[in-house]
mmCIF file of C-alpha atoms in Angstrom:
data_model
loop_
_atom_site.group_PDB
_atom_site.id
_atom_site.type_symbol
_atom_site.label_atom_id
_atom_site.label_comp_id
_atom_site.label_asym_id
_atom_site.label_seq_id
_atom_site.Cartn_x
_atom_site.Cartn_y
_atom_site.Cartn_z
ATOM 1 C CA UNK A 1 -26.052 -18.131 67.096
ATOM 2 C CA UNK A 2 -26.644 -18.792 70.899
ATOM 3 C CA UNK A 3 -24.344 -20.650 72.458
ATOM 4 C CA UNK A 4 -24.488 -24.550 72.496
ATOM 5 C CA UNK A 5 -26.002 -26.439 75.698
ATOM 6 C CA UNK A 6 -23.571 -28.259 77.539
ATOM 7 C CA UNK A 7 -25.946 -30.979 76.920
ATOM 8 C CA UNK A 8 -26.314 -30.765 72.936
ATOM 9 C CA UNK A 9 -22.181 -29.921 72.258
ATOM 10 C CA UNK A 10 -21.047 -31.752 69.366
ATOM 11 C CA UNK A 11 -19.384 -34.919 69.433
ATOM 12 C CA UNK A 12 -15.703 -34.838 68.419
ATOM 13 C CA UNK A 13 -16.260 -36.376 64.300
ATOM 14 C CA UNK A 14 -13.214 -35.833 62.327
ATOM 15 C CA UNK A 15 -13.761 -33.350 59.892
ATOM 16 C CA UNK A 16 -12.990 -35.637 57.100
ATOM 17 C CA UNK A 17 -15.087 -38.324 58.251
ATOM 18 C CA UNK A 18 -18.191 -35.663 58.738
ATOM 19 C CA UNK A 19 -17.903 -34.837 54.981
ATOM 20 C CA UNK A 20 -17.715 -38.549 54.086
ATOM 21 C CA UNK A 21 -21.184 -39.267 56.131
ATOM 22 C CA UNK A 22 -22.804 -36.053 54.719
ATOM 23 C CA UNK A 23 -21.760 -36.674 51.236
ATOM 24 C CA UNK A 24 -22.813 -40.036 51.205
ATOM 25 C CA UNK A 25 -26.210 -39.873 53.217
ATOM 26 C CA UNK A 26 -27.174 -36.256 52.245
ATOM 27 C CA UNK A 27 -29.460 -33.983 54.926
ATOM 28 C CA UNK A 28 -32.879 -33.065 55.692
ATOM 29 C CA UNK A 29 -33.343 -29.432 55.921
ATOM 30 C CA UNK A 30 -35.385 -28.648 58.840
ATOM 31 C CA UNK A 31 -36.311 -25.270 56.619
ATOM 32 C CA UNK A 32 -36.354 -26.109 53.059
ATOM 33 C CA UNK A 33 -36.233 -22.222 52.140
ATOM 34 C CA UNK A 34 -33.509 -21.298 54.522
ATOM 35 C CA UNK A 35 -29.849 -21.572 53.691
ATOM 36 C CA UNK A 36 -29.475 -20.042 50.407
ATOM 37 C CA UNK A 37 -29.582 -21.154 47.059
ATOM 38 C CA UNK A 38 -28.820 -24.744 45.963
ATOM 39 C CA UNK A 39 -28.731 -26.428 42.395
ATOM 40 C CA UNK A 40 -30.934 -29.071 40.509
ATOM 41 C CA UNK A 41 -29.755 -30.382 37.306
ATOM 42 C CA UNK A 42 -27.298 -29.229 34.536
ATOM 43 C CA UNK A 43 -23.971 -30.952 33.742
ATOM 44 C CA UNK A 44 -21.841 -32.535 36.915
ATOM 45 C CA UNK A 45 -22.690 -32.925 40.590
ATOM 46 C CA UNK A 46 -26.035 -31.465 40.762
ATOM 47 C CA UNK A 47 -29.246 -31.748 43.618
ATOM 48 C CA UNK A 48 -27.045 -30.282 46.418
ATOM 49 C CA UNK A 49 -26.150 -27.083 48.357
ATOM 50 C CA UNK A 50 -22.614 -25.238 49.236
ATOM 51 C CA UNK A 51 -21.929 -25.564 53.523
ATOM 52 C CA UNK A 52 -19.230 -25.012 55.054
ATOM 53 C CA UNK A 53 -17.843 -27.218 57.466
ATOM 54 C CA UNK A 54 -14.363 -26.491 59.873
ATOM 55 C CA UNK A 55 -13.459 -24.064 57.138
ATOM 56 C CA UNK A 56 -13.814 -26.341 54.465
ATOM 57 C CA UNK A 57 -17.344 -25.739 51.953
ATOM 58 C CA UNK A 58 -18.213 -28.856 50.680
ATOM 59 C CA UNK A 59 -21.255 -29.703 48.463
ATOM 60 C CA UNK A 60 -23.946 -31.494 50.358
ATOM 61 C CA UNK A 61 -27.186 -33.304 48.928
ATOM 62 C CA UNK A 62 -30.495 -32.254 49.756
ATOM 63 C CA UNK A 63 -32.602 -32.720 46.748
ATOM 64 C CA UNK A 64 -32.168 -36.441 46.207
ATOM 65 C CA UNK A 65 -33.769 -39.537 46.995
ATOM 66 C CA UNK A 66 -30.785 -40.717 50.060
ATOM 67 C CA UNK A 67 -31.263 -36.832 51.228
ATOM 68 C CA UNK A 68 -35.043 -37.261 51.324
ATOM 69 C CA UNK A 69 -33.890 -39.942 53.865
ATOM 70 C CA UNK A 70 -30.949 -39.312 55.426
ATOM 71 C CA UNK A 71 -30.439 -39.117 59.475
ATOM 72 C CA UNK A 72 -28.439 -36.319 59.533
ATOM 73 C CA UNK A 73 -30.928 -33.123 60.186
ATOM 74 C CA UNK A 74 -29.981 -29.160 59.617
ATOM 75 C CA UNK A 75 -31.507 -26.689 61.469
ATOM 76 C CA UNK A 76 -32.272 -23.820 60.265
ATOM 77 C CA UNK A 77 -29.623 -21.242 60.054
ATOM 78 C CA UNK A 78 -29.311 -17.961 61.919
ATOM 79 C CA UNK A 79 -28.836 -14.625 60.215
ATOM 80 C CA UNK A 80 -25.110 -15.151 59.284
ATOM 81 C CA UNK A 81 -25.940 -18.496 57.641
ATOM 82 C CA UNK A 82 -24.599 -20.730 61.102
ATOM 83 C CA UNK A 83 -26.115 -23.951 61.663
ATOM 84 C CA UNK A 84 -26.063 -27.473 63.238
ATOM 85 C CA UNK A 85 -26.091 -31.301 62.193
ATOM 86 C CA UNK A 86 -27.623 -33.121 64.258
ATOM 87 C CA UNK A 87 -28.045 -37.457 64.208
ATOM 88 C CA UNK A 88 -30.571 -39.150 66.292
ATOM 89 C CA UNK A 89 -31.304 -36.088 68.583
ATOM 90 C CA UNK A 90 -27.753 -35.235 69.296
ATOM 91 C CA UNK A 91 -25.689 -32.626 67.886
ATOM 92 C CA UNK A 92 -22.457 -34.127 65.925
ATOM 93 C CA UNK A 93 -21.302 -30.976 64.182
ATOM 94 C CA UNK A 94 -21.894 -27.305 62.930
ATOM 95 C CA UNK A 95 -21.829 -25.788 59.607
ATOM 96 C CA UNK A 96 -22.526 -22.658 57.487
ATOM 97 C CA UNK A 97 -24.434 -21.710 54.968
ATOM 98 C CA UNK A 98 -23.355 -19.598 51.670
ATOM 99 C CA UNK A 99 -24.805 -16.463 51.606
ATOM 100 C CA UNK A 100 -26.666 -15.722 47.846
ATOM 101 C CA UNK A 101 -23.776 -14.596 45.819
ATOM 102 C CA UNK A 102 -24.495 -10.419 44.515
ATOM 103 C CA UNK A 103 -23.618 -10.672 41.239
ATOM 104 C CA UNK A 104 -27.014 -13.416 41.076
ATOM 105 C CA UNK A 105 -28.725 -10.066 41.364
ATOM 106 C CA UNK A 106 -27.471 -8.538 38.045
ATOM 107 C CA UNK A 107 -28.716 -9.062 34.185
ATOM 108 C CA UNK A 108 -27.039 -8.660 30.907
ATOM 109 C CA UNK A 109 -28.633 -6.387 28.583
ATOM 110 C CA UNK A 110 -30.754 -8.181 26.806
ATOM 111 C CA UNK A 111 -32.610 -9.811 30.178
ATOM 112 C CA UNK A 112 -30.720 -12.420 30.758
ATOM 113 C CA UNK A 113 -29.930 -12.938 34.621
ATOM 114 C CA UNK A 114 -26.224 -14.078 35.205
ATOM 115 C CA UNK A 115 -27.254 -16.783 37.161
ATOM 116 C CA UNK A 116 -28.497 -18.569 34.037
ATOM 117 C CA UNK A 117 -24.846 -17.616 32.101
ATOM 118 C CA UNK A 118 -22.597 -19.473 35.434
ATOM 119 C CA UNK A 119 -23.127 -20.016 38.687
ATOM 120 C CA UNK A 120 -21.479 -20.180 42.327
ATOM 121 C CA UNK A 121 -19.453 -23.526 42.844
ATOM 122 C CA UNK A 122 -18.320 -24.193 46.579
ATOM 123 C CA UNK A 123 -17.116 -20.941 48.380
ATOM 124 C CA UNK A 124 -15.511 -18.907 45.077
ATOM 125 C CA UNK A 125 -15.131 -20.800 42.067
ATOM 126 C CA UNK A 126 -17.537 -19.505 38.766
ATOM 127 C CA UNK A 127 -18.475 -22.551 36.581
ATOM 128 C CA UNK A 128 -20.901 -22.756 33.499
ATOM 129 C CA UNK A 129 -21.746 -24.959 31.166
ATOM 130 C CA UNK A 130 -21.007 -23.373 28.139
ATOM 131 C CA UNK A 131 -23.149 -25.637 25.493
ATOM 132 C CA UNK A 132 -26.179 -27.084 27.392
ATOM 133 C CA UNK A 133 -26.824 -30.034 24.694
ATOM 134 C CA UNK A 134 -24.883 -33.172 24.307
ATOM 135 C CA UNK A 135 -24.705 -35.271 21.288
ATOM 136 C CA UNK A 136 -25.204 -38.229 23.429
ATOM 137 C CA UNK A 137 -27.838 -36.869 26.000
ATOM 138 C CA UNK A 138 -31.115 -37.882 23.571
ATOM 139 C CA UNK A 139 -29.805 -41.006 23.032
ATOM 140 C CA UNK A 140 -30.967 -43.551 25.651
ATOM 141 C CA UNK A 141 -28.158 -46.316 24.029
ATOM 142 C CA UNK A 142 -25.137 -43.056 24.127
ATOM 143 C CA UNK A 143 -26.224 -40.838 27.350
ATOM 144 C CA UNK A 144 -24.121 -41.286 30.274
ATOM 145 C CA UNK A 145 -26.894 -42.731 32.849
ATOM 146 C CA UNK A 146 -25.800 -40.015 35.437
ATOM 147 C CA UNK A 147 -25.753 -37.033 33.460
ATOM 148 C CA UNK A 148 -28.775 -33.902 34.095
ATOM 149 C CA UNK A 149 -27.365 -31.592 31.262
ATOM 150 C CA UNK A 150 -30.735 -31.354 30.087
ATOM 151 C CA UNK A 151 -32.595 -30.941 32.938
ATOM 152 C CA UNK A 152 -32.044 -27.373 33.881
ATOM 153 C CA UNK A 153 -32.203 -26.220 30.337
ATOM 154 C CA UNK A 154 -35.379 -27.679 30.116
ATOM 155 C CA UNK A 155 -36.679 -25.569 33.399
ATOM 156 C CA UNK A 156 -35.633 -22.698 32.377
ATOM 157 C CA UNK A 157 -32.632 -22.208 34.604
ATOM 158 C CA UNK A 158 -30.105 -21.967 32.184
ATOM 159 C CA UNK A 159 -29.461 -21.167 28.179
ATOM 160 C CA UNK A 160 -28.414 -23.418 25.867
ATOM 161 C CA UNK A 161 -25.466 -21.501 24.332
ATOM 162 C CA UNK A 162 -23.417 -18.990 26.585
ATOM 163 C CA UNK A 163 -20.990 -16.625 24.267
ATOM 164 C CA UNK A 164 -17.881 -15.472 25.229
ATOM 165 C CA UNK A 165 -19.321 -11.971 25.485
ATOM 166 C CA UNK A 166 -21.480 -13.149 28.530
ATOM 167 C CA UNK A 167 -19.079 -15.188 29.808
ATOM 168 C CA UNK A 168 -16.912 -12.180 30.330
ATOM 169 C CA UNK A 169 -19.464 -9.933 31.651
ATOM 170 C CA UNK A 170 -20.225 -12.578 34.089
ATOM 171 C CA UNK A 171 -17.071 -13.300 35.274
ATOM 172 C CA UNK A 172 -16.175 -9.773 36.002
ATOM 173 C CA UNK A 173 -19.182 -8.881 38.074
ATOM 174 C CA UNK A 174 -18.155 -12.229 39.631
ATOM 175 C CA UNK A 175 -14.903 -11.559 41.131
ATOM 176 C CA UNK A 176 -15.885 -7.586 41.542
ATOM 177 C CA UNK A 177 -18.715 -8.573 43.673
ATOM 178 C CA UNK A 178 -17.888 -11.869 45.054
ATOM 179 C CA UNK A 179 -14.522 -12.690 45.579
ATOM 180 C CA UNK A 180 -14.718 -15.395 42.735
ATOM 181 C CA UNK A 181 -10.630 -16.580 42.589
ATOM 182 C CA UNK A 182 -10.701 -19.069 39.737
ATOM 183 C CA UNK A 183 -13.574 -20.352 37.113
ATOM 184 C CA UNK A 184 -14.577 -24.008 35.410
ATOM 185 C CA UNK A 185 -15.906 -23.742 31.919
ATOM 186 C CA UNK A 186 -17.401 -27.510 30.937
ATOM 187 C CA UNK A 187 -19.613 -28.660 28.322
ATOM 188 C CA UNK A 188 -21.798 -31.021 26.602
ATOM 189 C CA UNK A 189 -19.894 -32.710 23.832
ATOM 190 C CA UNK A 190 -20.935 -30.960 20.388
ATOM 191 C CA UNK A 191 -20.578 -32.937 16.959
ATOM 192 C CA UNK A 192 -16.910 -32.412 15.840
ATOM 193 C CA UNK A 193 -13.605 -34.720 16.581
ATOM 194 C CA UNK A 194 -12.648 -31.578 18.780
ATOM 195 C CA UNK A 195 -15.136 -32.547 21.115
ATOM 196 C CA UNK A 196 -15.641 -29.301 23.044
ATOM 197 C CA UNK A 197 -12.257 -28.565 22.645
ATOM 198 C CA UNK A 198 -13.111 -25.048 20.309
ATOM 199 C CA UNK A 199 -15.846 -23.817 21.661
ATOM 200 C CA UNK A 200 -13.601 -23.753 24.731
ATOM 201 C CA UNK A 201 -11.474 -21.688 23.378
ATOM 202 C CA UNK A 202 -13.709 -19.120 22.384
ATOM 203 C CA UNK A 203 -15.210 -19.098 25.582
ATOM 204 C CA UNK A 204 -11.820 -18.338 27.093
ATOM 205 C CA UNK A 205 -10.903 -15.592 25.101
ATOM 206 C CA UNK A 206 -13.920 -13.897 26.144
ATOM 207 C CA UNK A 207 -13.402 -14.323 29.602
ATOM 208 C CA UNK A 208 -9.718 -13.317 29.608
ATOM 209 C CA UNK A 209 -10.250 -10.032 27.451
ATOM 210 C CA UNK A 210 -12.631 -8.915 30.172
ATOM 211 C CA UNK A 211 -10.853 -10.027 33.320
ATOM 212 C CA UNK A 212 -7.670 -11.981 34.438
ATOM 213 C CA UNK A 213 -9.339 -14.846 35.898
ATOM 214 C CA UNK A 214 -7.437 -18.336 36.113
ATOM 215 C CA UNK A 215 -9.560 -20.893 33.976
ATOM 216 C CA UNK A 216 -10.121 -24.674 33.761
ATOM 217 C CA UNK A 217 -11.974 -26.339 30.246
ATOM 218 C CA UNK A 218 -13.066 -29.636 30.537
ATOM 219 C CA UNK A 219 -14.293 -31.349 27.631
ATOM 220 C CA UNK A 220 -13.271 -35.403 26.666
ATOM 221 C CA UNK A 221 -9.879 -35.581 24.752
ATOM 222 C CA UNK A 222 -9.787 -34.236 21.127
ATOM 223 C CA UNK A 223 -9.074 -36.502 18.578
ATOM 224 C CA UNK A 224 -6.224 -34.097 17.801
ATOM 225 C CA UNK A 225 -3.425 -33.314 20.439
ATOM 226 C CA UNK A 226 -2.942 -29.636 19.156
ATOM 227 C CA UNK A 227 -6.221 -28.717 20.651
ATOM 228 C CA UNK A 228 -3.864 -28.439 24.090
ATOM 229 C CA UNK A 229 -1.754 -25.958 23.035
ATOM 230 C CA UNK A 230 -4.758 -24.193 21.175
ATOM 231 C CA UNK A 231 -6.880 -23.866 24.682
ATOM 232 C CA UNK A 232 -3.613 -22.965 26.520
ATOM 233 C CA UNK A 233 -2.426 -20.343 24.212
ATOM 234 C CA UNK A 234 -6.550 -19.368 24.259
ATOM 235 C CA UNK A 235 -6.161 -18.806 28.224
ATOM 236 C CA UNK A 236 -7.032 -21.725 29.526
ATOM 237 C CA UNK A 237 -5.204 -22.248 32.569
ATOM 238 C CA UNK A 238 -5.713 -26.059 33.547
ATOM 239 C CA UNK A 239 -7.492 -28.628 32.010
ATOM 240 C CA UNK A 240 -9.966 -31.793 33.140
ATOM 241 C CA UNK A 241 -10.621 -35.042 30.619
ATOM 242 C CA UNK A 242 -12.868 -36.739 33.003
ATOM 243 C CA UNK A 243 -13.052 -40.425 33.314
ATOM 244 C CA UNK A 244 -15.883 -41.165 35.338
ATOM 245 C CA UNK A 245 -15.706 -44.554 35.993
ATOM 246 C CA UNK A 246 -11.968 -46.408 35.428
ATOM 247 C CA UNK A 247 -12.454 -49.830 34.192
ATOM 248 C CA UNK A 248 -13.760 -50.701 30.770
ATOM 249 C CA UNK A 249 -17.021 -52.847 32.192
ATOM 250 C CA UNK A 250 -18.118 -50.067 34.127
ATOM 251 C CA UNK A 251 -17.770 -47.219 31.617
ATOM 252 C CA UNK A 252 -19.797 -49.474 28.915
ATOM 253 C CA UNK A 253 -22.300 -49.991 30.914
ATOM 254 C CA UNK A 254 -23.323 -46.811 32.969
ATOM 255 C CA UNK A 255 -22.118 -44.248 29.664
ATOM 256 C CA UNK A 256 -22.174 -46.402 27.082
ATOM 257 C CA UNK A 257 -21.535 -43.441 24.417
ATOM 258 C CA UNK A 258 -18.386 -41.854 25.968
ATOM 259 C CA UNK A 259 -16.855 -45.403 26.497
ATOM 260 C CA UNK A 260 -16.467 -45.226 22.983
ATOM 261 C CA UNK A 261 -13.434 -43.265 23.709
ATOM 262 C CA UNK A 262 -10.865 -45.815 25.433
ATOM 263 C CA UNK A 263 -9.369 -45.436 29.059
ATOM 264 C CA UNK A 264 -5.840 -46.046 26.605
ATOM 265 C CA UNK A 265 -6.988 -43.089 24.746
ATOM 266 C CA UNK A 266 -7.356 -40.682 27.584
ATOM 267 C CA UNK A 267 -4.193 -41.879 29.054
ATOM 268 C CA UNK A 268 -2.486 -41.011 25.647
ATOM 269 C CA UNK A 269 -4.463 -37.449 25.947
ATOM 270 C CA UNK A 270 -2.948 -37.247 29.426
ATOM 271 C CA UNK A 271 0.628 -37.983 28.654
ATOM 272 C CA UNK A 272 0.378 -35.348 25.474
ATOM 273 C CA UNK A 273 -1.575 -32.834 27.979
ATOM 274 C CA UNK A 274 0.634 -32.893 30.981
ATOM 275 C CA UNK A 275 3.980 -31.529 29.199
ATOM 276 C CA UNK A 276 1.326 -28.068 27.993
ATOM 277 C CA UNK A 277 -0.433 -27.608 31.289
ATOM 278 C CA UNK A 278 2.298 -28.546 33.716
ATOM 279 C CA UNK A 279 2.009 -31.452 36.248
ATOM 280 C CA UNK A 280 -0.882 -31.407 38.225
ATOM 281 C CA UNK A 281 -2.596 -28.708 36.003
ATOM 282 C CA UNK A 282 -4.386 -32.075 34.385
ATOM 283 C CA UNK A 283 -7.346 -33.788 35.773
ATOM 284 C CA UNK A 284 -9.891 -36.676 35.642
ATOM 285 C CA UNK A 285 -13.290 -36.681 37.647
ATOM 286 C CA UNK A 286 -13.883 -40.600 39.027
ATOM 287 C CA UNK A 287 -16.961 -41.174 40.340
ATOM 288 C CA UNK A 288 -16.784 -43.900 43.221
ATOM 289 C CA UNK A 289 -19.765 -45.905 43.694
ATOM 290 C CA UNK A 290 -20.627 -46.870 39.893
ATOM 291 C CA UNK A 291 -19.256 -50.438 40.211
ATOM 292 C CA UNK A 292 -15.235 -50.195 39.864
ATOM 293 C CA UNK A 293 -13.688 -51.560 42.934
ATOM 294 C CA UNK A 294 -11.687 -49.554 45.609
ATOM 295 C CA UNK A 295 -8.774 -51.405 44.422
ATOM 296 C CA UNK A 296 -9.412 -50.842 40.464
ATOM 297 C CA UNK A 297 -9.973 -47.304 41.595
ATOM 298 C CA UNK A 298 -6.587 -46.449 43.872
ATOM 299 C CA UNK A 299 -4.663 -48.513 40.650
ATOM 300 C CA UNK A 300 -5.759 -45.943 38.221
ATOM 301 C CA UNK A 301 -4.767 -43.239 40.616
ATOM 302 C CA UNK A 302 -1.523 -44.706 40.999
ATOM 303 C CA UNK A 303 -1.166 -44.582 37.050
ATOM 304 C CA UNK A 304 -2.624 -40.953 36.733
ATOM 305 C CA UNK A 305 -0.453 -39.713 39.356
ATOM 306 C CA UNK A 306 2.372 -41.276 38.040
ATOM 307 C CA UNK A 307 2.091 -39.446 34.320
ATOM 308 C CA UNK A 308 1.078 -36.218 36.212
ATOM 309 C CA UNK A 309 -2.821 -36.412 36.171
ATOM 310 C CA UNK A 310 -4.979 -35.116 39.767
ATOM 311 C CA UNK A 311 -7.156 -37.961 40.048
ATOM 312 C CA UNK A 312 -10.064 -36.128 42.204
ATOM 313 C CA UNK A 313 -12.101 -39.012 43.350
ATOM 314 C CA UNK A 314 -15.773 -37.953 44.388
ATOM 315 C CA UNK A 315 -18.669 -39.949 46.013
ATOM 316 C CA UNK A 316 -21.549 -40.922 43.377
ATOM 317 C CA UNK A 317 -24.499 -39.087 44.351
ATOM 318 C CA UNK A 318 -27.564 -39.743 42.144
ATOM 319 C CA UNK A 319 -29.621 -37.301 40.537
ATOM 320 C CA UNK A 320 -33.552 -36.968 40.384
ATOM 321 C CA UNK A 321 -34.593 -37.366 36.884
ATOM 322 C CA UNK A 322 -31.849 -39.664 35.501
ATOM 323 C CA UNK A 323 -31.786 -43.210 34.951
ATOM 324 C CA UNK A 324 -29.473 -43.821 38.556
ATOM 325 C CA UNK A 325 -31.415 -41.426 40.491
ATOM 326 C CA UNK A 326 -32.098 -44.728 42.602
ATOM 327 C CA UNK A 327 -28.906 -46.074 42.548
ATOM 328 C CA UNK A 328 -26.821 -46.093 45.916
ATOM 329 C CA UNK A 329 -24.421 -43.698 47.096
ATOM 330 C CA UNK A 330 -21.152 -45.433 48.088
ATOM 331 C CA UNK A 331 -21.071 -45.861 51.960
ATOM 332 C CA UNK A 332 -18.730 -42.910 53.706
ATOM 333 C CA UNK A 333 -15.837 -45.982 54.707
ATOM 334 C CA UNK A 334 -16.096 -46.917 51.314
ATOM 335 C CA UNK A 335 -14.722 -43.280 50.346
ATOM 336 C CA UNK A 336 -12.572 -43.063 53.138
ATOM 337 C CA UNK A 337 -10.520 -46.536 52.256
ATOM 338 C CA UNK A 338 -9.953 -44.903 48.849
ATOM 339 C CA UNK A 339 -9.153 -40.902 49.792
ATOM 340 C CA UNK A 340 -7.104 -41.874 52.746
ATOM 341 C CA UNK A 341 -4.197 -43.561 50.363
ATOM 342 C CA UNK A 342 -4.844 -41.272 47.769
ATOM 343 C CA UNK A 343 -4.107 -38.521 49.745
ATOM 344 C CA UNK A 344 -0.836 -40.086 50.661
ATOM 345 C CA UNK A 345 -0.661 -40.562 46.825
ATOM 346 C CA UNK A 346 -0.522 -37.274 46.144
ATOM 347 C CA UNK A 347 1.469 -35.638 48.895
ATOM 348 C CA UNK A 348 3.664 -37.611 48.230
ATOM 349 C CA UNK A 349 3.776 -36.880 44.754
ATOM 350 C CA UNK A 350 3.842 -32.920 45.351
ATOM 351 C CA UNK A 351 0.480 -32.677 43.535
ATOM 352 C CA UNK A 352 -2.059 -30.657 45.893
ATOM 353 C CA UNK A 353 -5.085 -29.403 45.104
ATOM 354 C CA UNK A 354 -3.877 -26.109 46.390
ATOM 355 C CA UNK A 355 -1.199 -25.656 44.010
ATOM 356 C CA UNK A 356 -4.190 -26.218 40.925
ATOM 357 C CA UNK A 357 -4.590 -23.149 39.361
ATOM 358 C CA UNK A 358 -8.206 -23.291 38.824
ATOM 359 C CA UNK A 359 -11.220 -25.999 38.772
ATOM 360 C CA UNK A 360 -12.995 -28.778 40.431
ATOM 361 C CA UNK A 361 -9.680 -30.269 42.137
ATOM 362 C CA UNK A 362 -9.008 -26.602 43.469
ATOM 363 C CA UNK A 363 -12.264 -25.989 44.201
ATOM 364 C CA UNK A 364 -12.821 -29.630 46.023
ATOM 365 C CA UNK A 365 -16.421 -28.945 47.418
ATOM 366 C CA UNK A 366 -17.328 -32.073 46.123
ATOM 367 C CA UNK A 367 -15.177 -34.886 47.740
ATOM 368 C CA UNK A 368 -13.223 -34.560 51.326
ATOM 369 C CA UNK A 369 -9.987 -34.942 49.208
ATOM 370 C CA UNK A 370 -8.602 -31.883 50.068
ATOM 371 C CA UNK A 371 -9.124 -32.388 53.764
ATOM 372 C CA UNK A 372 -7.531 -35.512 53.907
ATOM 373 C CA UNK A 373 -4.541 -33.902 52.026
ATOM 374 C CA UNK A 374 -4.328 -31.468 54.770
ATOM 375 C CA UNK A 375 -4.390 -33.576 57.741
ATOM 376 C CA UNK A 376 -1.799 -36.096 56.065
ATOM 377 C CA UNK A 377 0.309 -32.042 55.550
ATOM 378 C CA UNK A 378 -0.344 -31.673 59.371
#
């Protein structure tokens, strides 16, 4: 990249505070083809692209309706991926683009190109989305209003039912070609109390007989507590029961089906979870944004922490396609009121997402979490 003008060098924007405005407000892409590959649909955070910012790579919207928007611009990227932000015609920051990951370029034997089997998450973490149906997606009274699971099945991008044999294949190639250091295996909730729990296992086993690759299953909790010792002893190495949204009101009203299983119950998961993962091997995904207030929000963290649980506490960011695809992203001091204390929380607390052994709180693309963690370490 050529050097900046004296005239367009960025203005001094905390890192943390950067990610906050970027998550929140999304970008333009001066060249929508430019800067590798990004993601539409499918289960979790979805409509954005991996760019890496002061060393951190963070998930940034460009697909949705705020991004279509947004005042923050990105130019188009050199050869090596390097890029600017710019606000209003001046230049606030730079960032980097991910380069398309090699394994991408590969196929199993039957056709079916890895990509569709897991993709790249962040900078090296493999996730997939092992059973691409939902027992509550079809149901407009059940679905959880934010969800995409079926989206990218429905395009084509993905299969509906990865086995453990491709999951394995996949993962190798993955950290052979790549670099991948740890992998998230989530899934739609099948019919069975065990909900997701087995099919995790499976999945595991596959990917552990092939290569020695740390592992985090997500699924809600199991009606049954054994199914934690089960996707341990299976390989799994940490575990997420995601919450979503933390107070009752909010939970029946934007996923109406999964609210069905109690904040109480989770808790009760968590305290029988946290003794066969270890402390800070457990997580919960909260959404901020949805409707619970920064208050209700940092309360539940306080709890979670306190039992042992990494709340990682991401900005809502709707997705095209789903019934909140026009619902507001929470404003960036609106995150930053909640992940400054948080942060404290959990340094405090001796629960990092650097000593996770694999998944989204590890990974952290997807919130500045991590970055406040580091400058409360500093």
């Amino acid at each position: 990249m050529k050097p900046i003008p004296a005239s367009e060098t960025p203005r001094p924007i905390p890192t943390e505070q950067l990610i906050n405005e970027l998550q929140s407000f999304g970008v333009r892409l001066v060249d929508p083809k430019a800067g590798g590959d990004s993601r539409r649909g499918g289960a979790g955070p979805s409509d954005h692209m991996p760019m890496t910012i002061d060393g951190a790579t963070v998930m940034i919207p460009v697909h949705n309706a705020p991004a279509f928007e947004s005042p923050y611009i990105v130019a188009k990227p050199d050869d090596l991926g390097r890029s600017q932000v710019s606000r209003d015609g001046a230049v606030i920051g730079e960032v980097k683009f991910q380069l398309r990951p090699r394994f991408y370029e590969r196929s199993t034997a039957d056709g079916i190109p890895y990509s569709k089997i897991a993709t790249l998450h962040g900078r090296d973490v493999l996730a997939t989305t092992i059973l691409q149906t939902c027992i509550r997606y079809q149901s407009r009274t059940k679905t959880c209003q934010f969800c995409a699971i079926g989206q990218s099945l429905a395009a084509g991008r993905t299969i509906e039912r990865k086995t453990p044999q491709q999951l394995g294949e996949v993962a190798k190639a993955a950290v052979e070609l790549d670099g991948v250091t740890h992998m998230v295996m989530t899934t739609g909730t099948p019919p069975g109390n065990d909900r997701g729990a087995k099919i995790l296992c499976e999945s595991a086993i596959g990917v552990k007989a092939a290569v020695d690759l740390p592992i985090q299953g997500q699924c809600e909790p199991p009606d049954d507590d054994i199914w934690f010792e089960r996707m341990r002893d299976a390989g799994i190495d940490s575990l997420g029961m995601h919450l979503e949204a933390v107070t009752e009101s909010v939970r029946a009203r934007i996923m109406p089906g999964k609210a069905q299983v109690s904040v109480e119950r989770y808790f009760k998961a968590f305290e029988a979870a946290v003794p066969v993962f270890g402390r800070g091997q457990v997580s919960t995904y909260i959404l901020a944004g949805l409707g619970d207030s920064k208050q209700e929000i940092l309360s539940i963290c306080e709890r979670l922490v306190g039992v042992g649980v990494y709340p990682f506490v991401v900005p809502f960011v709707p997705i095209a396609g789903t019934p909140l695809e026009s619902h507001p992203t929470p404003p960036p001091s609106f995150m930053h009121d909640i992940l400054s204390p948080l942060a404290d929380m959990l340094v405090d607390a001796g629960m990092k997402s650097s000593s996770i052994k694999a998944g989204c709180g590890k990974c952290g693309a997807c919130s500045a979490l991590s970055t406040y963690e580091k400058r409360v370490r500093a």
